[in-house]
């Protein structure tokens, strides 16, 4: 839901923030407010309270407020704290911040990033949700501060303000080795990501930007313990595991149906999305569900037929998008442009297709994201837990690059220490995987879905579910292999047949690349990317026999730099 951008210049009035800058995030309404040396714009995707009362920026005589996200239980929260009936979470959020009740937001089912600007002293406060479902980026130098929902928006604002923005060498080194970025990096020098759960304060008078926690704090804290500290202890009976988990999952699903538009369900045919769909059917949400939707592939990794069987059992209207009907290279270029940087995950392409198609009929898509991270659903958790997705090296650079690329030594040490910590036990492994792999998926979800003006709601990524798992301490082995969710699914859909091996959301990049890598158009992209890495990083690529993994890195890099 929505997007915003803020800029403050110490030396002069900033230019207007372009109306089309983040239009894809909020096509229903946008507006700008100017204060001395300050410009703030918001784009709205209306989901709750479709009237103009919830348009932003929201302001009174003291404050200006912009917000990107949802607080699902705003009705109960408004009555509990203010004894008022709120028509939207936007006004409630504003009132909570004005009353210094922002800590209450930390433990609610929802997701957000926000800014609150004091009109009198121009002090700006902001924050990001616990899991990091909504992105928040910033740039800060000696005379300009900028915050926005996407880093490419900051880049455009800085360009308009006459600032020269360089590409980040350390980011490309990280991407080359890990296929992802960590420690708040972006591909642009000086543009950074604010850590999940962090609160920020910018005081233009003293010219200080303060954060409640940095990335080192984020990586070394424990998300489960943090969640438990934020939530009052509840009386849970471990012997009744299924009922406890079922109760929390049902609550998470039901509160995410609290919106004033119809919803669609991303039904893959796997346990997670099938469980969500079955519960919604059981709870009589049929009138609010437009359809289920899925992306299908050919081959052993295609679950589309299973999704169709589940949809027919639940009597959902179902739509299948056939991935093979699309030009892979063209779709890759579109997805990179939507994402604003090289992609981390090949299945981002299918996600782009999914949200594009969903937008034709609605604005909200329910997904099963997060169940594998919170309930140890990945195959590697059934082994020795040492090969998780956390900081996993994607390519062996020595296999292709003669000159060793200098990686930031402090970051390398931090990564090694964090991986050692993760290997100590399954809890630490889960914790780091949520902070790396899951955060990367959430970053992908936000950028790709909002590029298509779709809001993603993921019931399993809920602080109350994480708190429940921590309280139970996973003393039941059924949590470790996600058996508890499978048992609950059988209750709602006794005909569901579980796969022996987890398939996941698969895109046939390897097959496509092997068939097409000798074609001229691909060879040109690969060659340009190799030239970029040699010129920009001083690396000599000696092995021209590009495999699928290195090919993924090079194709993304080549397309990205071509469109800068």
XYZ file of N, CA, C and O in Angstrom, residues 401-532:
528
model
N 37.205 -15.570 -11.970
C 37.902 -14.286 -11.905
C 39.332 -14.498 -11.421
O 39.572 -15.075 -10.360
N 40.296 -14.024 -12.227
C 41.706 -14.246 -11.926
C 42.181 -13.372 -10.792
O 42.812 -13.847 -9.846
N 41.886 -12.076 -10.878
C 42.314 -11.158 -9.821
C 41.312 -11.197 -8.683
O 40.125 -11.027 -8.886
N 41.810 -11.431 -7.481
C 40.910 -11.517 -6.338
C 40.274 -10.155 -6.045
O 40.957 -9.141 -5.940
N 38.954 -10.164 -5.923
C 38.231 -8.934 -5.615
C 38.325 -8.684 -4.114
O 38.123 -9.592 -3.308
N 38.620 -7.473 -3.746
C 38.791 -7.140 -2.338
C 37.430 -6.919 -1.691
O 36.738 -5.940 -1.963
N 37.040 -7.854 -0.855
C 35.777 -7.751 -0.119
C 36.032 -6.966 1.157
O 37.112 -7.050 1.739
N 35.052 -6.189 1.589
C 35.179 -5.431 2.822
C 35.508 -6.388 3.970
O 34.716 -7.269 4.305
N 36.675 -6.225 4.558
C 37.163 -7.190 5.541
C 36.280 -7.249 6.789
O 35.997 -8.336 7.313
N 35.837 -6.104 7.259
C 34.981 -6.098 8.444
C 33.670 -6.832 8.174
O 33.198 -7.599 9.019
N 33.088 -6.612 6.985
C 31.847 -7.300 6.652
C 32.065 -8.798 6.505
O 31.223 -9.607 6.904
N 33.188 -9.188 5.934
C 33.476 -10.610 5.796
C 33.589 -11.278 7.171
O 33.077 -12.385 7.381
N 34.239 -10.615 8.089
C 34.369 -11.153 9.454
C 32.990 -11.272 10.103
O 32.678 -12.285 10.745
N 32.173 -10.228 9.921
C 30.818 -10.264 10.484
C 30.015 -11.428 9.912
O 29.304 -12.132 10.642
N 30.110 -11.636 8.599
C 29.382 -12.729 7.960
C 29.845 -14.078 8.497
O 29.029 -14.955 8.819
N 31.153 -14.251 8.632
C 31.681 -15.511 9.163
C 31.213 -15.744 10.595
O 30.829 -16.866 10.964
N 31.226 -14.703 11.414
C 30.781 -14.842 12.803
C 29.291 -15.165 12.881
O 28.870 -15.994 13.701
N 28.505 -14.514 12.037
C 27.068 -14.762 12.047
C 26.741 -16.167 11.567
O 25.845 -16.829 12.104
N 27.462 -16.652 10.576
C 27.224 -18.023 10.096
C 27.615 -19.040 11.165
O 26.939 -20.058 11.345
N 28.702 -18.788 11.880
C 29.092 -19.691 12.982
C 27.997 -19.711 14.048
O 27.650 -20.771 14.576
N 27.473 -18.541 14.356
C 26.396 -18.452 15.348
C 25.156 -19.218 14.873
O 24.494 -19.900 15.644
N 24.858 -19.104 13.578
C 23.676 -19.774 13.027
C 23.821 -21.287 13.064
O 22.825 -22.015 13.217
N 25.045 -21.780 12.945
C 25.262 -23.221 12.919
C 25.216 -23.868 14.295
O 25.268 -25.091 14.409
N 25.107 -23.037 15.337
C 25.099 -23.585 16.695
C 23.838 -24.386 16.977
O 23.870 -25.397 17.666
N 22.699 -23.917 16.473
C 21.442 -24.630 16.703
C 20.391 -24.163 15.707
O 20.585 -23.164 15.000
N 19.278 -24.858 15.672
C 18.246 -24.582 14.685
C 17.577 -23.226 14.916
O 17.100 -22.578 13.974
N 17.562 -22.768 16.153
C 16.936 -21.483 16.453
C 17.757 -20.332 15.877
O 17.215 -19.394 15.298
N 19.078 -20.391 16.066
C 19.940 -19.365 15.497
C 19.913 -19.397 13.968
O 19.973 -18.357 13.317
N 19.831 -20.609 13.428
C 19.752 -20.734 11.973
C 18.484 -20.088 11.447
O 18.507 -19.344 10.462
N 17.366 -20.360 12.102
C 16.093 -19.749 11.702
C 16.168 -18.231 11.820
O 15.713 -17.501 10.929
N 16.762 -17.741 12.892
C 16.834 -16.309 13.138
C 17.591 -15.595 12.027
O 17.121 -14.597 11.470
N 18.766 -16.131 11.667
C 19.569 -15.470 10.638
C 18.913 -15.598 9.269
O 19.003 -14.692 8.445
N 18.243 -16.712 9.025
C 17.583 -16.881 7.734
C 16.433 -15.893 7.562
O 16.191 -15.390 6.462
N 15.743 -15.584 8.650
C 14.683 -14.571 8.570
C 15.266 -13.194 8.283
O 14.649 -12.381 7.604
N 16.463 -12.930 8.790
C 17.067 -11.603 8.630
C 17.786 -11.434 7.298
O 18.163 -10.313 6.949
N 17.996 -12.518 6.596
C 18.689 -12.449 5.311
C 17.764 -12.895 4.179
O 17.281 -12.082 3.413
N 17.478 -14.190 4.114
C 16.673 -14.721 3.009
C 15.244 -14.184 3.032
O 14.745 -13.697 2.012
N 14.580 -14.265 4.184
C 13.196 -13.778 4.260
C 13.142 -12.277 4.001
O 12.260 -11.800 3.275
N 14.079 -11.523 4.567
C 14.098 -10.075 4.337
C 14.283 -9.774 2.852
O 13.664 -8.847 2.321
N 15.103 -10.561 2.185
C 15.299 -10.379 0.749
C 14.004 -10.651 -0.012
O 13.656 -9.930 -0.956
N 13.260 -11.687 0.398
C 11.970 -11.977 -0.242
C 10.966 -10.855 0.019
O 10.195 -10.477 -0.873
N 10.974 -10.313 1.222
C 10.052 -9.223 1.550
C 10.390 -7.964 0.756
O 9.496 -7.241 0.311
N 11.676 -7.709 0.593
C 12.113 -6.569 -0.228
C 11.636 -6.762 -1.669
O 11.148 -5.832 -2.312
N 11.768 -7.991 -2.159
C 11.285 -8.336 -3.494
C 9.765 -8.159 -3.587
O 9.244 -7.570 -4.544
N 9.056 -8.694 -2.583
C 7.592 -8.593 -2.574
C 7.124 -7.155 -2.687
O 6.223 -6.828 -3.464
N 7.727 -6.286 -1.888
C 7.298 -4.888 -1.861
C 7.568 -4.204 -3.195
O 6.688 -3.563 -3.769
N 8.773 -4.351 -3.710
C 9.131 -3.634 -4.941
C 8.347 -4.146 -6.146
O 7.812 -3.355 -6.927
N 8.306 -5.469 -6.311
C 7.651 -6.039 -7.485
C 6.145 -5.848 -7.430
O 5.514 -5.417 -8.405
N 5.539 -6.134 -6.285
C 4.075 -6.011 -6.186
C 3.629 -4.565 -6.320
O 2.666 -4.263 -7.033
N 4.357 -3.640 -5.685
C 3.955 -2.245 -5.745
C 4.240 -1.627 -7.111
O 3.599 -0.642 -7.493
N 5.160 -2.211 -7.862
C 5.359 -1.737 -9.230
C 4.120 -2.013 -10.074
O 3.885 -1.353 -11.087
N 3.321 -2.992 -9.621
C 2.059 -3.323 -10.297
C 0.836 -2.876 -9.506
O -0.283 -3.313 -9.788
N 1.049 -2.000 -8.513
C -0.039 -1.436 -7.697
C -0.865 -2.523 -7.010
O -2.089 -2.477 -6.978
N -0.174 -3.511 -6.448
C -0.813 -4.604 -5.708
C -0.235 -4.652 -4.297
O 0.979 -4.559 -4.105
N -1.123 -4.809 -3.316
C -0.682 -4.990 -1.939
C -0.632 -6.473 -1.606
O -1.587 -7.208 -1.843
N 0.493 -6.915 -1.052
C 0.675 -8.307 -0.643
C 0.377 -8.431 0.853
O 0.887 -7.651 1.656
N -0.432 -9.425 1.208
C -0.690 -9.728 2.617
C -0.272 -11.173 2.884
O -0.749 -12.088 2.212
N 0.591 -11.365 3.868
C 1.173 -12.687 4.151
C 0.897 -13.061 5.602
O 1.639 -12.662 6.504
N -0.159 -13.843 5.854
C -0.594 -14.126 7.234
C 0.457 -14.786 8.114
O 0.474 -14.547 9.330
N 1.320 -15.630 7.539
C 2.287 -16.336 8.383
C 3.352 -15.400 8.949
O 3.938 -15.698 9.988
N 3.602 -14.282 8.277
C 4.620 -13.345 8.771
C 3.933 -12.403 9.754
O 3.587 -11.268 9.446
N 3.736 -12.911 10.948
C 2.981 -12.210 11.980
C 3.746 -12.307 13.286
O 4.184 -13.398 13.682
N 3.914 -11.203 13.971
C 4.704 -11.181 15.198
C 4.112 -12.087 16.273
O 4.831 -12.684 17.072
N 2.787 -12.250 16.272
C 2.153 -13.109 17.266
C 2.458 -14.586 17.009
O 2.582 -15.378 17.956
N 2.568 -14.984 15.745
C 2.942 -16.366 15.430
C 4.389 -16.619 15.831
O 4.716 -17.670 16.411
N 5.273 -15.663 15.548
C 6.673 -15.811 15.941
C 6.795 -15.891 17.458
O 7.565 -16.701 17.995
N 6.027 -15.082 18.153
C 6.030 -15.109 19.612
C 5.537 -16.461 20.123
O 6.102 -17.022 21.075
N 4.521 -17.014 19.499
C 3.999 -18.319 19.895
C 5.063 -19.398 19.728
O 5.276 -20.211 20.634
N 5.756 -19.402 18.622
C 6.805 -20.395 18.375
C 7.900 -20.272 19.423
O 8.414 -21.271 19.943
N 8.251 -19.056 19.776
C 9.288 -18.840 20.786
C 8.832 -19.328 22.152
O 9.601 -19.909 22.920
N 7.561 -19.096 22.467
C 7.028 -19.526 23.758
C 7.023 -21.045 23.863
O 7.337 -21.622 24.907
N 6.697 -21.694 22.755
C 6.697 -23.151 22.736
C 8.112 -23.724 22.714
O 8.323 -24.888 23.037
N 9.082 -22.902 22.297
C 10.483 -23.315 22.215
C 10.678 -24.513 21.297
O 11.649 -25.262 21.426
N 9.728 -24.680 20.387
C 9.807 -25.776 19.410
C 10.051 -27.118 20.090
O 10.747 -27.990 19.578
N 9.488 -27.307 21.290
C 9.697 -28.553 22.007
C 9.014 -29.722 21.319
O 9.335 -30.878 21.574
N 8.080 -29.414 20.446
C 7.428 -30.444 19.656
C 8.148 -30.595 18.324
O 8.350 -29.628 17.598
N 8.538 -31.806 17.971
C 9.256 -32.023 16.712
C 8.398 -31.710 15.505
O 8.914 -31.492 14.412
N 7.091 -31.644 15.676
C 6.206 -31.339 14.556
C 6.443 -29.935 14.013
O 6.135 -29.640 12.867
N 6.975 -29.043 14.841
C 7.306 -27.707 14.352
C 8.498 -27.746 13.406
O 8.561 -27.003 12.437
N 9.433 -28.619 13.693
C 10.688 -28.614 12.962
C 10.488 -28.991 11.494
O 11.170 -28.501 10.621
N 9.558 -29.849 11.199
C 9.331 -30.207 9.802
C 7.983 -29.712 9.283
O 7.465 -30.221 8.302
N 7.422 -28.743 9.971
C 6.167 -28.102 9.549
C 4.979 -29.058 9.618
O 3.950 -28.819 8.991
N 5.142 -30.131 10.373
C 4.060 -31.114 10.460
C 2.807 -30.516 11.068
O 1.683 -30.899 10.717
N 2.998 -29.551 11.967
C 1.834 -28.948 12.617
C 0.925 -28.274 11.588
O -0.301 -28.385 11.663
N 1.501 -27.590 10.605
C 0.683 -26.947 9.567
C 0.020 -27.988 8.671
O -1.126 -27.816 8.239
N 0.729 -29.056 8.393
C 0.165 -30.120 7.559
C -1.007 -30.799 8.270
O -2.020 -31.142 7.639
N -0.867 -30.994 9.590
C -1.958 -31.597 10.361
C -3.195 -30.697 10.361
O -4.328 -31.176 10.240
N -2.974 -29.400 10.495
C -4.100 -28.458 10.493
C -4.760 -28.446 9.116
O -5.993 -28.404 9.002
N -3.954 -28.497 8.050
C -4.507 -28.507 6.700
C -5.404 -29.717 6.478
O -6.470 -29.608 5.851
N -5.002 -30.878 6.982
C -5.811 -32.088 6.811
C -7.175 -31.943 7.487
O -8.167 -32.525 7.035
N -7.220 -31.161 8.535
C -8.495 -30.906 9.213
C -9.434 -30.111 8.309
O -10.639 -30.381 8.271
N -8.887 -29.139 7.584
C -9.708 -28.282 6.727
C -9.893 -28.861 5.320
O -10.867 -28.549 4.646
N -8.928 -29.664 4.879
C -9.016 -30.279 3.556
C -8.473 -31.702 3.639
O -7.295 -31.950 3.363
N -9.295 -32.655 4.020
C -8.834 -34.035 4.215
C -8.372 -34.711 2.927
O -7.736 -35.769 2.971
N -8.658 -34.119 1.788
C -8.285 -34.721 0.504
C -6.921 -34.235 -0.002
O -6.453 -34.682 -1.050
N -6.309 -33.319 0.720
C -5.028 -32.777 0.270
C -3.948 -33.855 0.340
O -3.783 -34.529 1.362
N -3.200 -34.017 -0.745
C -2.110 -34.985 -0.800
C -0.779 -34.248 -0.747
O -0.458 -33.442 -1.624
N -0.017 -34.550 0.265
C 1.258 -33.867 0.485
C 2.342 -34.419 -0.431
O 2.431 -35.623 -0.674
N 3.178 -33.511 -0.969
C 4.319 -33.945 -1.773
C 5.396 -34.526 -0.865
O 5.599 -34.076 0.267
N 6.084 -35.532 -1.381
C 7.173 -36.138 -0.611
C 8.314 -35.135 -0.436
O 8.897 -34.996 0.630
N 8.611 -34.412 -1.493
C 9.693 -33.420 -1.458
C 9.129 -32.040 -1.741
O 8.307 -31.866 -2.634
N 9.599 -31.070 -0.974
C 9.153 -29.701 -1.176
C 9.621 -29.191 -2.539
O 10.766 -29.383 -2.935
N 8.696 -28.531 -3.278
C 9.027 -28.021 -4.609
C 9.357 -26.531 -4.558
O 10.393 -26.087 -5.018
N 8.477 -25.730 -3.994
C 8.719 -24.296 -3.903
C 8.311 -23.565 -5.173
O 7.824 -24.149 -6.142
N 8.544 -22.261 -5.165
C 8.160 -21.390 -6.277
C 9.322 -21.379 -7.272
O 10.323 -20.708 -7.069
N 9.175 -22.122 -8.350
C 10.290 -22.420 -9.246
C 10.140 -21.682 -10.572
O 9.038 -21.553 -11.107
N 11.260 -21.194 -11.094
C 11.307 -20.605 -12.439
C 12.413 -21.309 -13.217
O 13.539 -21.440 -12.712
N 12.147 -21.787 -14.438
C 13.123 -22.597 -15.180
C 14.226 -21.776 -15.834
O 14.446 -21.857 -17.046
N 14.944 -20.976 -15.034
C 16.004 -20.147 -15.600
C 17.151 -20.994 -16.162
O 17.667 -20.716 -17.256
N 17.564 -22.034 -15.424
C 18.713 -22.835 -15.849
C 18.477 -23.439 -17.226
O 19.359 -23.396 -18.105
N 17.299 -24.012 -17.432
C 16.987 -24.633 -18.714
C 16.982 -23.592 -19.832
O 17.546 -23.810 -20.918
N 16.337 -22.460 -19.557
C 16.275 -21.394 -20.556
C 17.668 -20.872 -20.904
O 17.995 -20.662 -22.071
N 18.513 -20.680 -19.901
C 19.846 -20.128 -20.126
C 20.705 -21.087 -20.951
O 21.422 -20.672 -21.875
N 20.635 -22.369 -20.635
C 21.438 -23.352 -21.370
C 21.066 -23.396 -22.850
O 21.925 -23.586 -23.716
N 19.804 -23.209 -23.151
C 19.336 -23.250 -24.534
C 19.727 -21.982 -25.292
O 20.045 -22.032 -26.487
N 19.734 -20.839 -24.595
C 19.850 -19.546 -25.276
C 21.168 -18.807 -25.099
O 21.365 -17.756 -25.705
N 22.096 -19.323 -24.299
C 23.270 -18.514 -23.943
C 24.219 -18.245 -25.112
O 25.046 -17.344 -25.042
N 24.108 -19.022 -26.178
C 24.967 -18.773 -27.338
C 24.329 -17.835 -28.351
O 24.963 -17.497 -29.369
N 23.099 -17.414 -28.093
C 22.448 -16.476 -29.005
C 23.071 -15.088 -28.860
O 23.518 -14.696 -27.780
N 23.056 -14.347 -29.957
C 23.772 -13.071 -30.014
C 23.308 -12.090 -28.954
O 24.132 -11.428 -28.303
N 21.989 -11.988 -28.748
C 21.481 -10.984 -27.806
C 21.964 -11.266 -26.394
O 22.348 -10.360 -25.656
N 21.990 -12.545 -26.005
C 22.464 -12.888 -24.667
C 23.980 -12.712 -24.562
O 24.492 -12.217 -23.548
N 24.687 -13.112 -25.606
C 26.148 -12.986 -25.580
C 26.570 -11.534 -25.451
O 27.551 -11.220 -24.767
N 25.829 -10.648 -26.077
C 26.144 -9.213 -25.960
C 25.941 -8.715 -24.532
O 26.756 -7.944 -24.007
N 24.833 -9.143 -23.902
C 24.565 -8.722 -22.511
C 25.644 -9.266 -21.586
O 26.172 -8.543 -20.724
N 25.986 -10.540 -21.749
C 27.005 -11.153 -20.913
C 28.353 -10.470 -21.098
O 29.074 -10.196 -20.130
N 28.680 -10.166 -22.342
C 29.952 -9.510 -22.635
C 30.021 -8.115 -22.019
O 31.048 -7.719 -21.454
N 28.924 -7.375 -22.107
C 28.889 -6.030 -21.515
C 29.030 -6.090 -20.000
O 29.691 -5.240 -19.387
N 28.409 -7.101 -19.395
C 28.503 -7.241 -17.941
C 29.923 -7.600 -17.521
O 30.437 -7.078 -16.522
N 30.545 -8.493 -18.277
C 31.941 -8.855 -17.984
C 32.838 -7.621 -18.092
O 33.686 -7.363 -17.229
N 32.618 -6.834 -19.148
C 33.391 -5.601 -19.312
C 33.178 -4.636 -18.167
O 34.124 -3.975 -17.706
N 31.950 -4.565 -17.675
C 31.647 -3.690 -16.536
C 32.421 -4.136 -15.300
O 33.042 -3.308 -14.609
